[in-house]
């Protein structure tokens, strides 16, 4: 007796192969978290520190040059 998990005669489930696109939601949340983080650093260390951190983060981001 063979119990195989794959049955080719069975139709696919509804929505199979469909993946939600959460890119916009991720970008909004990442932007808000970045703003809150920089605002907290500003409150603790001051504006010059935040500007230096922002410039360093911008320079360290790896970009595709195609």
Tab-separated table of N, CA, C and O in Angstrom:
chain	number	residue	atom	x	y	z
A	1	UNK	N	0.848	-1.161	0.000
A	1	UNK	CA	0.000	0.000	0.000
A	1	UNK	C	0.903	1.237	0.000
A	1	UNK	O	1.775	1.374	0.832
A	2	UNK	N	0.661	2.141	-0.922
A	2	UNK	CA	1.510	3.316	-1.086
A	2	UNK	C	0.717	4.574	-0.715
A	2	UNK	O	-0.382	4.793	-1.217
A	3	UNK	N	1.286	5.360	0.174
A	3	UNK	CA	0.663	6.625	0.574
A	3	UNK	C	1.545	7.778	0.094
A	3	UNK	O	2.445	8.219	0.797
A	4	UNK	N	1.307	8.228	-1.108
A	4	UNK	CA	2.067	9.351	-1.642
A	4	UNK	C	1.335	10.648	-1.352
A	4	UNK	O	0.113	10.716	-1.420
A	5	UNK	N	2.092	11.680	-1.028
A	5	UNK	CA	1.485	12.980	-0.718
A	5	UNK	C	1.048	13.717	-1.976
A	5	UNK	O	0.166	14.544	-1.933
A	6	UNK	N	1.698	13.445	-3.086
A	6	UNK	CA	1.390	14.151	-4.318
A	6	UNK	C	0.373	13.357	-5.125
A	6	UNK	O	0.617	12.226	-5.508
A	7	UNK	N	-0.758	13.963	-5.362
A	7	UNK	CA	-1.786	13.350	-6.183
A	7	UNK	C	-2.014	14.266	-7.377
A	7	UNK	O	-2.442	15.405	-7.218
A	8	UNK	N	-1.698	13.779	-8.543
A	8	UNK	CA	-1.794	14.611	-9.729
A	8	UNK	C	-3.227	14.740	-10.239
A	8	UNK	O	-3.534	15.637	-10.998
A	9	UNK	N	-4.106	13.864	-9.828
A	9	UNK	CA	-5.485	13.952	-10.295
A	9	UNK	C	-6.307	14.940	-9.468
A	9	UNK	O	-7.426	15.263	-9.819
A	10	UNK	N	-5.770	15.414	-8.363
A	10	UNK	CA	-6.494	16.351	-7.497
A	10	UNK	C	-6.295	17.786	-8.000
A	10	UNK	O	-5.184	18.194	-8.286
A	11	UNK	N	-7.364	18.570	-8.103
A	11	UNK	CA	-7.211	19.955	-8.575
A	11	UNK	C	-6.515	20.812	-7.518
A	11	UNK	O	-6.577	20.518	-6.323
A	12	UNK	N	-5.839	21.884	-7.943
A	12	UNK	CA	-5.165	22.746	-6.965
A	12	UNK	C	-6.165	23.478	-6.086
A	12	UNK	O	-7.320	23.689	-6.456
A	13	UNK	N	-5.719	23.854	-4.921
A	13	UNK	CA	-6.578	24.582	-3.997
A	13	UNK	C	-6.856	25.979	-4.530
A	13	UNK	O	-6.061	26.535	-5.293
A	14	UNK	N	-7.971	26.585	-4.127
A	14	UNK	CA	-8.248	27.958	-4.575
A	14	UNK	C	-7.169	28.918	-4.080
A	14	UNK	O	-6.768	28.874	-2.928
A	15	UNK	N	-6.700	29.780	-4.966
A	15	UNK	CA	-5.673	30.745	-4.600
A	15	UNK	C	-4.268	30.185	-4.612
A	15	UNK	O	-3.336	30.858	-4.185
A	16	UNK	N	-4.099	28.942	-5.079
A	16	UNK	CA	-2.763	28.351	-5.121
A	16	UNK	C	-1.907	29.121	-6.113
A	16	UNK	O	-2.326	29.426	-7.215
A	17	UNK	N	-0.709	29.461	-5.704
A	17	UNK	CA	0.194	30.191	-6.568
A	17	UNK	C	0.039	31.694	-6.469
A	17	UNK	O	0.749	32.440	-7.111
A	18	UNK	N	-0.893	32.168	-5.653
A	18	UNK	CA	-1.124	33.595	-5.491
A	18	UNK	C	-0.456	34.061	-4.213
A	18	UNK	O	-0.623	33.450	-3.169
A	19	UNK	N	0.327	35.123	-4.310
A	19	UNK	CA	1.048	35.642	-3.165
A	19	UNK	C	0.733	37.119	-3.000
A	19	UNK	O	0.819	37.884	-3.958
A	20	UNK	N	0.331	37.518	-1.818
A	20	UNK	CA	0.028	38.926	-1.551
A	20	UNK	C	1.269	39.780	-1.715
A	20	UNK	O	2.369	39.357	-1.388
A	21	UNK	N	1.097	41.005	-2.200
A	21	UNK	CA	2.204	41.939	-2.372
A	21	UNK	C	2.173	42.928	-1.211
A	21	UNK	O	1.324	43.812	-1.153
A	22	UNK	N	3.108	42.761	-0.282
A	22	UNK	CA	3.185	43.615	0.893
A	22	UNK	C	4.314	44.630	0.790
A	22	UNK	O	4.755	45.165	1.798
A	23	UNK	N	4.788	44.915	-0.412
A	23	UNK	CA	5.909	45.831	-0.594
A	23	UNK	C	5.565	47.230	-0.109
A	23	UNK	O	6.358	47.855	0.609
A	24	UNK	N	4.414	47.748	-0.503
A	24	UNK	CA	4.030	49.103	-0.090
A	24	UNK	C	3.896	49.210	1.428
A	24	UNK	O	4.363	50.182	2.034
A	25	UNK	N	3.275	48.221	2.046
A	25	UNK	CA	3.115	48.244	3.496
A	25	UNK	C	4.474	48.186	4.191
A	25	UNK	O	4.705	48.901	5.177
A	26	UNK	N	5.394	47.375	3.671
A	26	UNK	CA	6.725	47.297	4.254
A	26	UNK	C	7.454	48.631	4.142
A	26	UNK	O	8.092	49.086	5.100
A	27	UNK	N	7.375	49.280	2.986
A	27	UNK	CA	8.074	50.543	2.802
A	27	UNK	C	7.519	51.634	3.711
A	27	UNK	O	8.273	52.451	4.250
A	28	UNK	N	6.209	51.663	3.904
A	28	UNK	CA	5.604	52.652	4.796
A	28	UNK	C	6.059	52.419	6.235
A	28	UNK	O	6.474	53.355	6.935
A	29	UNK	N	5.998	51.182	6.693
A	29	UNK	CA	6.393	50.875	8.064
A	29	UNK	C	7.887	51.127	8.268
A	29	UNK	O	8.300	51.663	9.304
A	30	UNK	N	8.710	50.771	7.285
A	30	UNK	CA	10.150	51.023	7.398
A	30	UNK	C	10.431	52.521	7.461
A	30	UNK	O	11.294	52.960	8.232
A	31	UNK	N	9.713	53.311	6.694
A	31	UNK	CA	9.890	54.760	6.739
A	31	UNK	C	9.499	55.345	8.082
A	31	UNK	O	10.190	56.214	8.625
A	32	UNK	N	8.383	54.875	8.626
A	32	UNK	CA	7.925	55.366	9.932
A	32	UNK	C	8.924	54.973	11.024
A	32	UNK	O	9.259	55.788	11.893
A	33	UNK	N	9.414	53.734	10.996
A	33	UNK	CA	10.393	53.302	11.996
A	33	UNK	C	11.699	54.076	11.878
A	33	UNK	O	12.323	54.413	12.892
A	34	UNK	N	12.113	54.373	10.655
A	34	UNK	CA	13.326	55.170	10.460
A	34	UNK	C	13.127	56.574	11.029
A	34	UNK	O	14.006	57.113	11.711
A	35	UNK	N	11.965	57.172	10.774
A	35	UNK	CA	11.670	58.498	11.306
A	35	UNK	C	11.671	58.495	12.830
A	35	UNK	O	12.279	59.364	13.468
A	36	UNK	N	11.010	57.522	13.437
A	36	UNK	CA	10.933	57.450	14.897
A	36	UNK	C	12.318	57.217	15.492
A	36	UNK	O	12.686	57.827	16.509
A	37	UNK	N	13.108	56.349	14.854
A	37	UNK	CA	14.456	56.095	15.352
A	37	UNK	C	15.340	57.333	15.293
A	37	UNK	O	16.051	57.652	16.245
A	38	UNK	N	15.283	58.054	14.174
A	38	UNK	CA	16.087	59.271	14.055
A	38	UNK	C	15.585	60.356	15.004
A	38	UNK	O	16.382	61.122	15.563
A	39	UNK	N	14.293	60.429	15.214
A	39	UNK	CA	13.739	61.401	16.152
A	39	UNK	C	14.193	61.096	17.578
A	39	UNK	O	14.530	62.012	18.345
A	40	UNK	N	14.237	59.816	17.938
A	40	UNK	CA	14.697	59.430	19.274
A	40	UNK	C	16.183	59.749	19.439
A	40	UNK	O	16.607	60.237	20.501
A	41	UNK	N	16.986	59.475	18.404
A	41	UNK	CA	18.399	59.835	18.469
A	41	UNK	C	18.578	61.348	18.592
A	41	UNK	O	19.466	61.826	19.303
A	42	UNK	N	17.752	62.094	17.899
A	42	UNK	CA	17.809	63.556	17.968
A	42	UNK	C	17.502	64.027	19.395
A	42	UNK	O	18.150	64.931	19.928
A	43	UNK	N	16.509	63.404	20.026
A	43	UNK	CA	16.128	63.801	21.380
A	43	UNK	C	17.234	63.495	22.390
A	43	UNK	O	17.411	64.225	23.368
A	44	UNK	N	17.989	62.425	22.156
A	44	UNK	CA	19.014	62.022	23.112
A	44	UNK	C	20.358	62.700	22.831
A	44	UNK	O	21.000	63.218	23.750
A	45	UNK	N	20.788	62.708	21.559
A	45	UNK	CA	22.141	63.159	21.223
A	45	UNK	C	22.206	64.510	20.520
A	45	UNK	O	23.269	65.094	20.427
A	46	UNK	N	21.112	64.973	19.964
A	46	UNK	CA	21.108	66.254	19.270
A	46	UNK	C	21.123	66.094	17.759
A	46	UNK	O	21.381	65.017	17.214
A	47	UNK	N	20.865	67.204	17.071
A	47	UNK	CA	20.731	67.190	15.624
A	47	UNK	C	22.033	66.864	14.889
A	47	UNK	O	21.997	66.094	13.919
A	48	UNK	N	23.193	67.395	15.285
A	48	UNK	CA	24.413	67.060	14.538
A	48	UNK	C	24.713	65.553	14.503
A	48	UNK	O	25.143	65.019	13.483
A	49	UNK	N	24.456	64.860	15.582
A	49	UNK	CA	24.677	63.417	15.628
A	49	UNK	C	23.754	62.695	14.646
A	49	UNK	O	24.182	61.770	13.942
A	50	UNK	N	22.499	63.117	14.595
A	50	UNK	CA	21.530	62.492	13.694
A	50	UNK	C	21.919	62.729	12.238
A	50	UNK	O	21.802	61.839	11.396
A	51	UNK	N	22.404	63.924	11.930
A	51	UNK	CA	22.825	64.214	10.559
A	51	UNK	C	24.013	63.329	10.181
A	51	UNK	O	24.056	62.769	9.074
A	52	UNK	N	24.969	63.155	11.091
A	52	UNK	CA	26.124	62.297	10.817
A	52	UNK	C	25.690	60.847	10.626
A	52	UNK	O	26.137	60.168	9.696
A	53	UNK	N	24.806	60.359	11.481
A	53	UNK	CA	24.309	58.984	11.355
A	53	UNK	C	23.565	58.797	10.033
A	53	UNK	O	23.731	57.775	9.350
A	54	UNK	N	22.774	59.763	9.644
A	54	UNK	CA	22.016	59.670	8.396
A	54	UNK	C	22.937	59.642	7.183
A	54	UNK	O	22.736	58.852	6.253
A	55	UNK	N	23.954	60.492	7.181
A	55	UNK	CA	24.898	60.516	6.062
A	55	UNK	C	25.683	59.215	5.996
A	55	UNK	O	25.879	58.647	4.907
A	56	UNK	N	26.120	58.697	7.131
A	56	UNK	CA	26.839	57.414	7.144
A	56	UNK	C	25.953	56.268	6.667
A	56	UNK	O	26.403	55.401	5.912
A	57	UNK	N	24.696	56.253	7.095
A	57	UNK	CA	23.779	55.202	6.659
A	57	UNK	C	23.546	55.284	5.156
A	57	UNK	O	23.487	54.256	4.466
A	58	UNK	N	23.444	56.498	4.624
A	58	UNK	CA	23.249	56.663	3.191
A	58	UNK	C	24.461	56.173	2.421
A	58	UNK	O	24.335	55.572	1.358
A	59	UNK	N	25.647	56.408	2.922
A	59	UNK	CA	26.874	55.986	2.231
A	59	UNK	C	27.096	54.480	2.328
A	59	UNK	O	27.727	53.890	1.452
A	60	UNK	N	26.614	53.851	3.397
A	60	UNK	CA	26.843	52.420	3.595
A	60	UNK	C	25.816	51.532	2.912
A	60	UNK	O	25.998	50.314	2.862
A	61	UNK	N	24.736	52.116	2.401
A	61	UNK	CA	23.715	51.327	1.715
A	61	UNK	C	24.298	50.818	0.396
A	61	UNK	O	24.838	51.572	-0.393
A	62	UNK	N	24.173	49.515	0.179
A	62	UNK	CA	24.682	48.924	-1.039
A	62	UNK	C	23.649	49.141	-2.133
A	62	UNK	O	22.470	48.803	-1.985
A	63	UNK	N	24.090	49.692	-3.230
A	63	UNK	CA	23.181	49.986	-4.345
A	63	UNK	C	23.599	49.162	-5.556
A	63	UNK	O	24.779	48.987	-5.830
A	64	UNK	N	22.597	48.690	-6.291
A	64	UNK	CA	22.876	47.992	-7.547
A	64	UNK	C	23.135	49.016	-8.626
A	64	UNK	O	22.325	49.897	-8.869
A	65	UNK	N	24.241	48.915	-9.293
A	65	UNK	CA	24.588	49.855	-10.353
A	65	UNK	C	24.497	49.138	-11.683
A	65	UNK	O	25.479	48.647	-12.208
A	66	UNK	N	23.283	49.054	-12.197
A	66	UNK	CA	23.064	48.364	-13.480
A	66	UNK	C	22.546	49.321	-14.508
A	66	UNK	O	21.837	50.209	-14.313
